[in-house]
mmCIF file with all atom_site columns, C-alpha atoms in Angstrom:
data_model
loop_
_atom_site.group_PDB
_atom_site.id
_atom_site.type_symbol
_atom_site.label_atom_id
_atom_site.label_alt_id
_atom_site.label_comp_id
_atom_site.label_asym_id
_atom_site.label_entity_id
_atom_site.label_seq_id
_atom_site.pdbx_PDB_ins_code
_atom_site.Cartn_x
_atom_site.Cartn_y
_atom_site.Cartn_z
_atom_site.occupancy
_atom_site.B_iso_or_equiv
_atom_site.pdbx_formal_charge
_atom_site.auth_seq_id
_atom_site.auth_comp_id
_atom_site.auth_asym_id
_atom_site.auth_atom_id
_atom_site.pdbx_PDB_model_num
ATOM 1   C CA . MET A 1 1   ? 129.599 96.468 327.850 1.00 76.00 ? 98  MET A CA 1
ATOM 2   C CA . LEU A 1 2   ? 130.111 93.681 325.461 1.00 80.00 ? 99  LEU A CA 1
ATOM 3   C CA . ASN A 1 3   ? 127.831 93.959 322.282 1.00 80.00 ? 100 ASN A CA 1
ATOM 4   C CA . LEU A 1 4   ? 128.705 90.806 320.383 1.00 73.00 ? 101 LEU A CA 1
ATOM 5   C CA . LYS A 1 5   ? 126.685 92.236 317.210 1.00 70.00 ? 102 LYS A CA 1
ATOM 6   C CA . THR A 1 6   ? 129.695 94.373 316.611 1.00 78.00 ? 103 THR A CA 1
ATOM 7   C CA . LEU A 1 7   ? 131.427 91.356 315.365 1.00 68.00 ? 104 LEU A CA 1
ATOM 8   C CA . PHE A 1 8   ? 129.125 91.281 312.262 1.00 67.00 ? 105 PHE A CA 1
ATOM 9   C CA . THR A 1 9   ? 130.575 94.671 311.256 1.00 76.00 ? 106 THR A CA 1
ATOM 10  C CA . LEU A 1 10  ? 133.979 92.979 310.747 1.00 74.00 ? 107 LEU A CA 1
ATOM 11  C CA . GLY A 1 11  ? 134.659 92.211 306.893 1.00 78.00 ? 108 GLY A CA 1
ATOM 12  C CA . TYR A 1 12  ? 134.643 88.642 305.726 1.00 85.00 ? 109 TYR A CA 1
ATOM 13  C CA . GLY A 1 13  ? 134.341 86.872 302.467 1.00 89.00 ? 110 GLY A CA 1
ATOM 14  C CA . LEU A 1 14  ? 132.645 83.440 302.074 1.00 92.00 ? 111 LEU A CA 1
ATOM 15  C CA . TYR A 1 15  ? 134.713 80.517 300.675 1.00 96.00 ? 112 TYR A CA 1
ATOM 16  C CA . ILE A 1 16  ? 134.453 76.875 299.791 1.00 97.00 ? 113 ILE A CA 1
ATOM 17  C CA . VAL A 1 17  ? 137.425 75.239 301.753 1.00 98.00 ? 114 VAL A CA 1
ATOM 18  C CA . SER A 1 18  ? 138.083 71.693 300.464 1.00 98.00 ? 115 SER A CA 1
ATOM 19  C CA . SER A 1 19  ? 140.728 69.036 301.039 1.00 98.00 ? 116 SER A CA 1
ATOM 20  C CA . VAL A 1 20  ? 141.542 65.382 300.066 1.00 98.00 ? 117 VAL A CA 1
ATOM 21  C CA . SER A 1 21  ? 142.289 62.579 302.422 1.00 97.00 ? 118 SER A CA 1
ATOM 22  C CA . LYS A 1 22  ? 145.307 60.347 302.279 1.00 97.00 ? 119 LYS A CA 1
ATOM 23  C CA . ASP A 1 23  ? 143.245 57.697 300.500 1.00 97.00 ? 120 ASP A CA 1
ATOM 24  C CA . GLY A 1 24  ? 141.791 60.120 297.923 1.00 96.00 ? 121 GLY A CA 1
ATOM 25  C CA . LYS A 1 25  ? 138.329 61.050 299.481 1.00 97.00 ? 122 LYS A CA 1
ATOM 26  C CA . ILE A 1 26  ? 137.285 64.604 298.983 1.00 98.00 ? 123 ILE A CA 1
ATOM 27  C CA . ASN A 1 27  ? 135.177 66.943 301.192 1.00 97.00 ? 124 ASN A CA 1
ATOM 28  C CA . GLY A 1 28  ? 134.537 70.615 301.526 1.00 97.00 ? 125 GLY A CA 1
ATOM 29  C CA . LEU A 1 29  ? 132.625 73.268 303.625 1.00 95.00 ? 126 LEU A CA 1
ATOM 30  C CA . ILE A 1 30  ? 131.867 76.912 303.753 1.00 93.00 ? 127 ILE A CA 1
ATOM 31  C CA . ALA A 1 31  ? 134.159 79.173 305.686 1.00 93.00 ? 128 ALA A CA 1
ATOM 32  C CA . ASN A 1 32  ? 134.573 82.864 306.278 1.00 90.00 ? 129 ASN A CA 1
ATOM 33  C CA . SER A 1 33  ? 137.812 82.754 308.019 1.00 91.00 ? 130 SER A CA 1
ATOM 34  C CA . VAL A 1 34  ? 140.409 82.891 305.213 1.00 95.00 ? 131 VAL A CA 1
ATOM 35  C CA . ALA A 1 35  ? 142.952 85.678 304.858 1.00 95.00 ? 132 ALA A CA 1
ATOM 36  C CA . GLN A 1 36  ? 146.293 86.652 303.196 1.00 95.00 ? 133 GLN A CA 1
ATOM 37  C CA . VAL A 1 37  ? 148.558 87.501 306.281 1.00 95.00 ? 134 VAL A CA 1
ATOM 38  C CA . THR A 1 38  ? 151.722 88.338 304.383 1.00 96.00 ? 135 THR A CA 1
ATOM 39  C CA . ALA A 1 39  ? 153.014 89.214 300.897 1.00 93.00 ? 136 ALA A CA 1
ATOM 40  C CA . GLU A 1 40  ? 156.624 88.335 300.993 1.00 93.00 ? 137 GLU A CA 1
ATOM 41  C CA . PRO A 1 41  ? 156.550 85.283 301.303 1.00 95.00 ? 138 PRO A CA 1
ATOM 42  C CA . ILE A 1 42  ? 152.794 84.837 300.472 1.00 96.00 ? 139 ILE A CA 1
ATOM 43  C CA . ARG A 1 43  ? 151.117 83.180 303.405 1.00 97.00 ? 140 ARG A CA 1
ATOM 44  C CA . ILE A 1 44  ? 147.354 82.496 303.563 1.00 97.00 ? 141 ILE A CA 1
ATOM 45  C CA . ALA A 1 45  ? 145.619 81.585 306.930 1.00 98.00 ? 142 ALA A CA 1
ATOM 46  C CA . VAL A 1 46  ? 142.687 79.255 306.935 1.00 98.00 ? 143 VAL A CA 1
ATOM 47  C CA . THR A 1 47  ? 140.763 78.688 310.311 1.00 97.00 ? 144 THR A CA 1
ATOM 48  C CA . LEU A 1 48  ? 138.499 75.657 310.642 1.00 96.00 ? 145 LEU A CA 1
ATOM 49  C CA . ASN A 1 49  ? 136.462 73.891 313.386 1.00 94.00 ? 146 ASN A CA 1
ATOM 50  C CA . LYS A 1 50  ? 138.309 70.878 314.487 1.00 95.00 ? 147 LYS A CA 1
ATOM 51  C CA . GLU A 1 51  ? 135.248 68.684 314.448 1.00 93.00 ? 148 GLU A CA 1
ATOM 52  C CA . SER A 1 52  ? 134.799 68.949 310.577 1.00 94.00 ? 149 SER A CA 1
ATOM 53  C CA . LEU A 1 53  ? 135.607 66.235 308.178 1.00 96.00 ? 150 LEU A CA 1
ATOM 54  C CA . THR A 1 54  ? 137.552 68.786 306.028 1.00 97.00 ? 151 THR A CA 1
ATOM 55  C CA . HIS A 1 55  ? 139.807 69.610 309.090 1.00 97.00 ? 152 HIS A CA 1
ATOM 56  C CA . GLU A 1 56  ? 140.488 65.810 309.411 1.00 98.00 ? 153 GLU A CA 1
ATOM 57  C CA . TYR A 1 57  ? 141.529 65.588 305.761 1.00 98.00 ? 154 TYR A CA 1
ATOM 58  C CA . ILE A 1 58  ? 143.779 68.551 305.991 1.00 98.00 ? 155 ILE A CA 1
ATOM 59  C CA . GLN A 1 59  ? 145.361 67.002 309.174 1.00 98.00 ? 156 GLN A CA 1
ATOM 60  C CA . GLN A 1 60  ? 146.121 63.863 306.982 1.00 98.00 ? 157 GLN A CA 1
ATOM 61  C CA . THR A 1 61  ? 147.514 65.503 303.791 1.00 98.00 ? 158 THR A CA 1
ATOM 62  C CA . GLY A 1 62  ? 148.172 69.203 304.567 1.00 98.00 ? 159 GLY A CA 1
ATOM 63  C CA . LEU A 1 63  ? 146.496 70.181 301.327 1.00 98.00 ? 160 LEU A CA 1
ATOM 64  C CA . ILE A 1 64  ? 143.731 72.857 300.912 1.00 98.00 ? 161 ILE A CA 1
ATOM 65  C CA . CYS A 1 65  ? 141.705 74.364 298.198 1.00 98.00 ? 162 CYS A CA 1
ATOM 66  C CA . VAL A 1 66  ? 140.254 77.809 298.879 1.00 98.00 ? 163 VAL A CA 1
ATOM 67  C CA . GLN A 1 67  ? 137.443 79.167 296.401 1.00 97.00 ? 164 GLN A CA 1
ATOM 68  C CA . PRO A 1 68  ? 135.680 82.572 296.946 1.00 96.00 ? 165 PRO A CA 1
ATOM 69  C CA . LEU A 1 69  ? 132.026 82.389 296.456 1.00 95.00 ? 166 LEU A CA 1
ATOM 70  C CA . THR A 1 70  ? 130.312 84.844 293.919 1.00 95.00 ? 167 THR A CA 1
ATOM 71  C CA . GLU A 1 71  ? 127.016 86.492 294.466 1.00 94.00 ? 168 GLU A CA 1
ATOM 72  C CA . SER A 1 72  ? 125.508 84.067 291.953 1.00 94.00 ? 169 SER A CA 1
ATOM 73  C CA . ALA A 1 73  ? 125.569 81.424 294.645 1.00 91.00 ? 170 ALA A CA 1
ATOM 74  C CA . ASP A 1 74  ? 122.125 80.902 296.266 1.00 87.00 ? 171 ASP A CA 1
ATOM 75  C CA . LEU A 1 75  ? 121.276 79.462 299.494 1.00 82.00 ? 172 LEU A CA 1
ATOM 76  C CA . ILE A 1 76  ? 120.761 75.855 298.241 1.00 82.00 ? 173 ILE A CA 1
ATOM 77  C CA . PHE A 1 77  ? 124.247 75.793 296.728 1.00 89.00 ? 174 PHE A CA 1
ATOM 78  C CA . ILE A 1 78  ? 125.701 77.322 300.005 1.00 88.00 ? 175 ILE A CA 1
ATOM 79  C CA . GLY A 1 79  ? 123.677 74.962 302.103 1.00 84.00 ? 176 GLY A CA 1
ATOM 80  C CA . ASN A 1 80  ? 125.098 71.922 300.200 1.00 87.00 ? 177 ASN A CA 1
ATOM 81  C CA . PHE A 1 81  ? 128.487 72.761 301.635 1.00 90.00 ? 178 PHE A CA 1
ATOM 82  C CA . GLY A 1 82  ? 127.652 74.657 304.912 1.00 81.00 ? 179 GLY A CA 1
ATOM 83  C CA . PHE A 1 83  ? 125.183 72.782 306.879 1.00 74.00 ? 180 PHE A CA 1
ATOM 84  C CA . ARG A 1 84  ? 125.597 69.116 306.442 1.00 77.00 ? 181 ARG A CA 1
ATOM 85  C CA . SER A 1 85  ? 128.544 66.851 307.508 1.00 83.00 ? 182 SER A CA 1
ATOM 86  C CA . GLY A 1 86  ? 130.396 65.043 304.625 1.00 89.00 ? 183 GLY A CA 1
ATOM 87  C CA . ARG A 1 87  ? 130.567 62.090 307.068 1.00 89.00 ? 184 ARG A CA 1
ATOM 88  C CA . GLY A 1 88  ? 127.020 60.938 305.739 1.00 85.00 ? 185 GLY A CA 1
ATOM 89  C CA . PHE A 1 89  ? 126.601 63.074 302.757 1.00 86.00 ? 186 PHE A CA 1
ATOM 90  C CA . ASP A 1 90  ? 128.618 63.366 299.403 1.00 93.00 ? 187 ASP A CA 1
ATOM 91  C CA . LYS A 1 91  ? 128.804 67.140 298.825 1.00 93.00 ? 188 LYS A CA 1
ATOM 92  C CA . PHE A 1 92  ? 130.260 66.610 295.448 1.00 96.00 ? 189 PHE A CA 1
ATOM 93  C CA . ALA A 1 93  ? 127.764 64.105 294.132 1.00 93.00 ? 190 ALA A CA 1
ATOM 94  C CA . LYS A 1 94  ? 125.766 66.683 292.107 1.00 90.00 ? 191 LYS A CA 1
ATOM 95  C CA . MET A 1 95  ? 128.397 69.512 292.051 1.00 95.00 ? 192 MET A CA 1
ATOM 96  C CA . PRO A 1 96  ? 130.276 70.254 288.814 1.00 97.00 ? 193 PRO A CA 1
ATOM 97  C CA . TYR A 1 97  ? 134.026 70.122 289.714 1.00 97.00 ? 194 TYR A CA 1
ATOM 98  C CA . LYS A 1 98  ? 137.572 69.182 288.403 1.00 97.00 ? 195 LYS A CA 1
ATOM 99  C CA . LEU A 1 99  ? 140.570 67.823 290.230 1.00 97.00 ? 196 LEU A CA 1
ATOM 100 C CA . SER A 1 100 ? 143.883 69.685 290.784 1.00 97.00 ? 197 SER A CA 1
ATOM 101 C CA . LYS A 1 101 ? 147.122 67.740 290.262 1.00 95.00 ? 198 LYS A CA 1
ATOM 102 C CA . GLU A 1 102 ? 147.058 67.047 293.902 1.00 96.00 ? 199 GLU A CA 1
ATOM 103 C CA . GLY A 1 103 ? 143.588 65.566 293.840 1.00 97.00 ? 200 GLY A CA 1
ATOM 104 C CA . LEU A 1 104 ? 141.936 68.582 295.295 1.00 98.00 ? 201 LEU A CA 1
ATOM 105 C CA . PRO A 1 105 ? 138.265 69.335 294.220 1.00 98.00 ? 202 PRO A CA 1
ATOM 106 C CA . ILE A 1 106 ? 137.838 72.604 292.302 1.00 98.00 ? 203 ILE A CA 1
ATOM 107 C CA . VAL A 1 107 ? 134.215 73.585 291.853 1.00 98.00 ? 204 VAL A CA 1
ATOM 108 C CA . THR A 1 108 ? 133.589 75.210 288.519 1.00 97.00 ? 205 THR A CA 1
ATOM 109 C CA . VAL A 1 109 ? 130.426 77.188 289.164 1.00 97.00 ? 206 VAL A CA 1
ATOM 110 C CA . ASN A 1 110 ? 129.718 80.133 291.611 1.00 96.00 ? 207 ASN A CA 1
ATOM 111 C CA . THR A 1 111 ? 133.383 80.598 292.417 1.00 97.00 ? 208 THR A CA 1
ATOM 112 C CA . SER A 1 112 ? 135.606 83.392 291.240 1.00 96.00 ? 209 SER A CA 1
ATOM 113 C CA . SER A 1 113 ? 138.920 81.548 291.460 1.00 96.00 ? 210 SER A CA 1
ATOM 114 C CA . TYR A 1 114 ? 140.807 78.798 293.085 1.00 97.00 ? 211 TYR A CA 1
ATOM 115 C CA . LEU A 1 115 ? 143.872 78.714 295.273 1.00 97.00 ? 212 LEU A CA 1
ATOM 116 C CA . THR A 1 116 ? 145.681 75.561 296.331 1.00 98.00 ? 213 THR A CA 1
ATOM 117 C CA . LEU A 1 117 ? 147.573 75.697 299.465 1.00 98.00 ? 214 LEU A CA 1
ATOM 118 C CA . LYS A 1 118 ? 150.144 73.611 301.556 1.00 98.00 ? 215 LYS A CA 1
ATOM 119 C CA . VAL A 1 119 ? 150.150 73.736 305.196 1.00 98.00 ? 216 VAL A CA 1
ATOM 120 C CA . ILE A 1 120 ? 153.424 74.812 306.725 1.00 98.00 ? 217 ILE A CA 1
ATOM 121 C CA . SER A 1 121 ? 152.337 75.398 310.340 1.00 98.00 ? 218 SER A CA 1
ATOM 122 C CA . LYS A 1 122 ? 149.285 75.374 312.587 1.00 98.00 ? 219 LYS A CA 1
ATOM 123 C CA . VAL A 1 123 ? 148.000 77.460 315.502 1.00 98.00 ? 220 VAL A CA 1
ATOM 124 C CA . ASP A 1 124 ? 145.848 75.626 318.107 1.00 98.00 ? 221 ASP A CA 1
ATOM 125 C CA . LEU A 1 125 ? 142.794 77.778 318.884 1.00 96.00 ? 222 LEU A CA 1
ATOM 126 C CA . GLU A 1 126 ? 141.109 75.321 321.236 1.00 95.00 ? 223 GLU A CA 1
ATOM 127 C CA . THR A 1 127 ? 137.840 74.614 319.229 1.00 94.00 ? 224 THR A CA 1
ATOM 128 C CA . HIS A 1 128 ? 139.531 75.568 315.852 1.00 96.00 ? 225 HIS A CA 1
ATOM 129 C CA . THR A 1 129 ? 142.886 75.224 314.161 1.00 98.00 ? 226 THR A CA 1
ATOM 130 C CA . MET A 1 130 ? 144.466 77.998 312.169 1.00 98.00 ? 227 MET A CA 1
ATOM 131 C CA . PHE A 1 131 ? 146.491 76.556 309.311 1.00 98.00 ? 228 PHE A CA 1
ATOM 132 C CA . ILE A 1 132 ? 149.248 78.797 307.918 1.00 98.00 ? 229 ILE A CA 1
ATOM 133 C CA . CYS A 1 133 ? 149.740 77.931 304.231 1.00 98.00 ? 230 CYS A CA 1
ATOM 134 C CA . SER A 1 134 ? 151.869 78.641 301.282 1.00 98.00 ? 231 SER A CA 1
ATOM 135 C CA . LEU A 1 135 ? 150.330 79.331 297.948 1.00 97.00 ? 232 LEU A CA 1
ATOM 136 C CA . GLU A 1 136 ? 150.943 76.538 295.505 1.00 97.00 ? 233 GLU A CA 1
ATOM 137 C CA . GLU A 1 137 ? 148.742 77.358 292.601 1.00 96.00 ? 234 GLU A CA 1
ATOM 138 C CA . ALA A 1 138 ? 146.041 80.100 291.720 1.00 96.00 ? 235 ALA A CA 1
ATOM 139 C CA . GLU A 1 139 ? 143.810 80.735 288.896 1.00 96.00 ? 236 GLU A CA 1
ATOM 140 C CA . LEU A 1 140 ? 140.761 82.988 288.064 1.00 96.00 ? 237 LEU A CA 1
ATOM 141 C CA . LEU A 1 141 ? 137.523 81.133 287.032 1.00 95.00 ? 238 LEU A CA 1
ATOM 142 C CA . ASP A 1 142 ? 134.889 83.826 286.670 1.00 90.00 ? 239 ASP A CA 1
ATOM 143 C CA . ASN A 1 143 ? 135.465 87.495 287.876 1.00 84.00 ? 240 ASN A CA 1
ATOM 144 C CA . SER A 1 144 ? 132.319 88.830 286.192 1.00 91.00 ? 241 SER A CA 1
ATOM 145 C CA . CYS A 1 145 ? 130.240 88.496 289.301 1.00 92.00 ? 242 CYS A CA 1
ATOM 146 C CA . PRO A 1 146 ? 131.046 90.200 292.515 1.00 92.00 ? 243 PRO A CA 1
ATOM 147 C CA . PRO A 1 147 ? 132.593 88.123 295.357 1.00 91.00 ? 244 PRO A CA 1
ATOM 148 C CA . MET A 1 148 ? 130.240 87.245 298.098 1.00 91.00 ? 245 MET A CA 1
ATOM 149 C CA . THR A 1 149 ? 130.719 88.977 301.411 1.00 86.00 ? 246 THR A CA 1
ATOM 150 C CA . TYR A 1 150 ? 129.506 87.854 304.747 1.00 80.00 ? 247 TYR A CA 1
ATOM 151 C CA . ALA A 1 151 ? 127.425 90.846 305.019 1.00 79.00 ? 248 ALA A CA 1
ATOM 152 C CA . TYR A 1 152 ? 125.662 90.141 301.739 1.00 81.00 ? 249 TYR A CA 1
ATOM 153 C CA . TYR A 1 153 ? 124.982 86.503 302.876 1.00 79.00 ? 250 TYR A CA 1
ATOM 154 C CA . HIS A 1 154 ? 123.422 87.655 306.017 1.00 75.00 ? 251 HIS A CA 1
ATOM 155 C CA . HIS A 1 155 ? 121.607 90.768 304.884 1.00 77.00 ? 252 HIS A CA 1
ATOM 156 C CA . ASP A 1 156 ? 120.736 90.013 301.319 1.00 75.00 ? 253 ASP A CA 1
ATOM 157 C CA . LEU A 1 157 ? 120.315 86.209 301.219 1.00 76.00 ? 254 LEU A CA 1
ATOM 158 C CA . LYS A 1 158 ? 119.104 86.059 304.938 1.00 70.00 ? 255 LYS A CA 1
ATOM 159 C CA . GLY A 1 159 ? 121.565 83.280 305.492 1.00 67.00 ? 256 GLY A CA 1
ATOM 160 C CA . LYS A 1 160 ? 122.245 81.509 308.747 1.00 63.00 ? 257 LYS A CA 1
ATOM 161 C CA . THR A 1 161 ? 125.603 80.736 310.507 1.00 62.00 ? 258 THR A CA 1
ATOM 162 C CA . PRO A 1 162 ? 126.484 77.107 311.216 1.00 55.00 ? 259 PRO A CA 1
ATOM 163 C CA . LYS A 1 163 ? 127.319 76.193 314.727 1.00 54.00 ? 260 LYS A CA 1
ATOM 164 C CA . GLY A 1 164 ? 130.864 75.106 313.790 1.00 52.00 ? 261 GLY A CA 1
ATOM 165 C CA . ALA A 1 165 ? 131.662 78.460 312.159 1.00 55.00 ? 262 ALA A CA 1
ATOM 166 C CA . VAL A 1 166 ? 134.266 80.875 313.613 1.00 52.00 ? 263 VAL A CA 1
ATOM 167 C CA . THR A 1 167 ? 131.651 83.669 313.707 1.00 52.00 ? 264 THR A CA 1
ATOM 168 C CA . TYR A 1 168 ? 128.682 81.595 315.191 1.00 50.00 ? 265 TYR A CA 1
ATOM 169 C CA . GLN A 1 169 ? 126.506 83.263 317.656 1.00 54.00 ? 266 GLN A CA 1
ATOM 170 C CA . LYS A 1 170 ? 123.527 81.752 319.328 1.00 57.00 ? 267 LYS A CA 1
ATOM 171 C CA . GLU A 1 171 ? 120.366 83.539 318.036 1.00 50.00 ? 268 GLU A CA 1
ATOM 172 C CA . GLU A 1 172 ? 117.630 84.875 320.232 1.00 45.00 ? 269 GLU A CA 1
ATOM 173 C CA . ILE A 1 173 ? 114.392 83.664 318.644 1.00 42.00 ? 270 ILE A CA 1
ATOM 174 C CA . THR A 1 174 ? 110.645 84.114 319.244 1.00 41.00 ? 271 THR A CA 1
ATOM 175 C CA . LYS A 1 175 ? 108.406 86.929 320.248 1.00 43.00 ? 272 LYS A CA 1
ATOM 176 C CA . LYS A 1 176 ? 106.047 86.338 322.910 1.00 44.00 ? 273 LYS A CA 1
ATOM 177 C CA . GLY A 1 177 ? 102.328 86.136 322.246 1.00 45.00 ? 274 GLY A CA 1
ATOM 178 C CA . GLU A 1 178 ? 102.492 85.278 318.445 1.00 46.00 ? 275 GLU A CA 1
ATOM 179 C CA . LYS A 1 179 ? 99.539  83.276 317.239 1.00 57.00 ? 276 LYS A CA 1
ATOM 180 C CA . LYS A 1 180 ? 101.324 81.709 314.222 1.00 78.00 ? 277 LYS A CA 1
ATOM 181 C CA . MET A 1 181 ? 103.604 78.695 314.826 1.00 89.00 ? 278 MET A CA 1
ATOM 182 C CA . LYS A 1 182 ? 107.313 78.467 313.920 1.00 90.00 ? 279 LYS A CA 1
ATOM 183 C CA . TYR A 1 183 ? 109.156 75.422 312.610 1.00 91.00 ? 280 TYR A CA 1
ATOM 184 C CA . VAL A 1 184 ? 112.950 75.074 312.931 1.00 88.00 ? 281 VAL A CA 1
ATOM 185 C CA . CYS A 1 185 ? 115.077 73.193 310.578 1.00 88.00 ? 282 CYS A CA 1
ATOM 186 C CA . ASN A 1 186 ? 117.226 70.496 312.638 1.00 84.00 ? 283 ASN A CA 1
ATOM 187 C CA . VAL A 1 187 ? 120.010 70.774 310.136 1.00 83.00 ? 284 VAL A CA 1
ATOM 188 C CA . CYS A 1 188 ? 120.732 74.456 309.711 1.00 83.00 ? 285 CYS A CA 1
ATOM 189 C CA . GLY A 1 189 ? 118.462 76.358 312.125 1.00 79.00 ? 286 GLY A CA 1
ATOM 190 C CA . TYR A 1 190 ? 116.274 78.085 309.472 1.00 85.00 ? 287 TYR A CA 1
ATOM 191 C CA . VAL A 1 191 ? 112.957 79.109 310.983 1.00 88.00 ? 288 VAL A CA 1
ATOM 192 C CA . TYR A 1 192 ? 109.720 78.656 308.844 1.00 91.00 ? 289 TYR A CA 1
ATOM 193 C CA . ASP A 1 193 ? 107.325 81.356 310.258 1.00 90.00 ? 290 ASP A CA 1
ATOM 194 C CA . GLU A 1 194 ? 103.656 80.644 309.297 1.00 91.00 ? 291 GLU A CA 1
ATOM 195 C CA . GLU A 1 195 ? 103.071 84.324 309.422 1.00 89.00 ? 292 GLU A CA 1
ATOM 196 C CA . LEU A 1 196 ? 105.761 85.136 306.833 1.00 89.00 ? 293 LEU A CA 1
ATOM 197 C CA . GLY A 1 197 ? 105.529 81.979 304.761 1.00 91.00 ? 294 GLY A CA 1
ATOM 198 C CA . ASP A 1 198 ? 108.262 81.544 302.056 1.00 91.00 ? 295 ASP A CA 1
ATOM 199 C CA . PRO A 1 199 ? 106.919 83.731 299.119 1.00 89.00 ? 296 PRO A CA 1
ATOM 200 C CA . GLU A 1 200 ? 110.238 83.456 297.249 1.00 85.00 ? 297 GLU A CA 1
ATOM 201 C CA . HIS A 1 201 ? 109.610 79.767 296.922 1.00 89.00 ? 298 HIS A CA 1
ATOM 202 C CA . GLY A 1 202 ? 105.875 79.735 296.278 1.00 90.00 ? 299 GLY A CA 1
ATOM 203 C CA . ILE A 1 203 ? 104.579 79.585 299.887 1.00 92.00 ? 300 ILE A CA 1
ATOM 204 C CA . PRO A 1 204 ? 102.327 82.796 300.621 1.00 92.00 ? 301 PRO A CA 1
ATOM 205 C CA . ALA A 1 205 ? 102.471 84.494 303.909 1.00 89.00 ? 302 ALA A CA 1
ATOM 206 C CA . GLY A 1 206 ? 100.018 83.174 306.376 1.00 90.00 ? 303 GLY A CA 1
ATOM 207 C CA . THR A 1 207 ? 100.385 79.393 305.126 1.00 93.00 ? 304 THR A CA 1
ATOM 208 C CA . ALA A 1 208 ? 100.095 76.950 307.855 1.00 93.00 ? 305 ALA A CA 1
ATOM 209 C CA . TRP A 1 209 ? 102.883 74.429 308.232 1.00 94.00 ? 306 TRP A CA 1
ATOM 210 C CA . LYS A 1 210 ? 100.396 71.541 307.454 1.00 93.00 ? 307 LYS A CA 1
ATOM 211 C CA . ASP A 1 211 ? 99.516  73.268 304.133 1.00 94.00 ? 308 ASP A CA 1
ATOM 212 C CA . VAL A 1 212 ? 103.122 73.705 302.936 1.00 94.00 ? 309 VAL A CA 1
ATOM 213 C CA . LYS A 1 213 ? 103.550 71.471 300.063 1.00 93.00 ? 310 LYS A CA 1
ATOM 214 C CA . GLU A 1 214 ? 105.245 68.190 300.673 1.00 92.00 ? 311 GLU A CA 1
ATOM 215 C CA . ASP A 1 215 ? 108.096 68.797 298.120 1.00 92.00 ? 312 ASP A CA 1
ATOM 216 C CA . TRP A 1 216 ? 109.069 72.070 299.638 1.00 94.00 ? 313 TRP A CA 1
ATOM 217 C CA . VAL A 1 217 ? 112.686 72.176 300.993 1.00 91.00 ? 314 VAL A CA 1
ATOM 218 C CA . CYS A 1 218 ? 114.468 74.382 303.334 1.00 90.00 ? 315 CYS A CA 1
ATOM 219 C CA . PRO A 1 219 ? 115.674 77.517 301.456 1.00 87.00 ? 316 PRO A CA 1
ATOM 220 C CA . VAL A 1 220 ? 118.888 77.478 303.300 1.00 84.00 ? 317 VAL A CA 1
ATOM 221 C CA . CYS A 1 221 ? 120.200 73.914 303.387 1.00 85.00 ? 318 CYS A CA 1
ATOM 222 C CA . GLY A 1 222 ? 117.758 71.906 301.062 1.00 84.00 ? 319 GLY A CA 1
ATOM 223 C CA . VAL A 1 223 ? 116.381 69.366 303.448 1.00 88.00 ? 320 VAL A CA 1
ATOM 224 C CA . GLY A 1 224 ? 112.687 68.342 303.337 1.00 90.00 ? 321 GLY A CA 1
ATOM 225 C CA . LYS A 1 225 ? 109.775 69.137 305.807 1.00 93.00 ? 322 LYS A CA 1
ATOM 226 C CA . ASP A 1 226 ? 110.636 65.862 307.875 1.00 92.00 ? 323 ASP A CA 1
ATOM 227 C CA . GLN A 1 227 ? 113.733 67.667 309.193 1.00 89.00 ? 324 GLN A CA 1
ATOM 228 C CA . PHE A 1 228 ? 111.566 70.408 310.883 1.00 92.00 ? 325 PHE A CA 1
ATOM 229 C CA . ASN A 1 229 ? 110.237 70.610 314.367 1.00 89.00 ? 326 ASN A CA 1
ATOM 230 C CA . ALA A 1 230 ? 107.788 72.997 316.021 1.00 89.00 ? 327 ALA A CA 1
ATOM 231 C CA . GLU A 1 231 ? 109.650 75.753 317.847 1.00 80.00 ? 328 GLU A CA 1
ATOM 232 C CA . ASN A 1 232 ? 109.234 75.483 321.664 1.00 67.00 ? 329 ASN A CA 1
#
């Protein structure tokens, strides 16, 4: 027996992992695969999907900034970094941040600290690369709010997992015989269920998709209604 749901019982944090390209461009994403692997010397492992733009920048410069998220981060904030590619979207355009001496972006809200890292070796994991890094600089930003765990993200915020994430699993959706329609976000996979609505954002249970206000946005990644399709 192989119950993949057991993988959700493993402990993870959620982090903004960012980098800078050789020509000074910046990008970041949300990752849960960051861990300190040794104490003497301090070594940090960061594992990212090879298709991500942040991975590309790290390959160019060998520089990484890791920032643990706090529970003050909402789904819109997380979705800004976690469900859109930086190839066609500037993730830092509306984000408060400063630059490290290496030019790495440091987000100044909803994060407890920052750690700047230098890649010293790599492990090829087929779809992903594990970067083994030395710790170059580290500073606390806000430790008044608890760090966000992967369990909190899933169970409390009802967050989804991007397809490029280390822990992504294809979800089994739909129950047979439902009368209400469901609509799926093309960007992050969030499902708007007419039966449930989105009461937290002003859409009562039972609201038909056609009656959802036009300025409503996906509560996970922030895109509009035009990015949703009816579930098959």
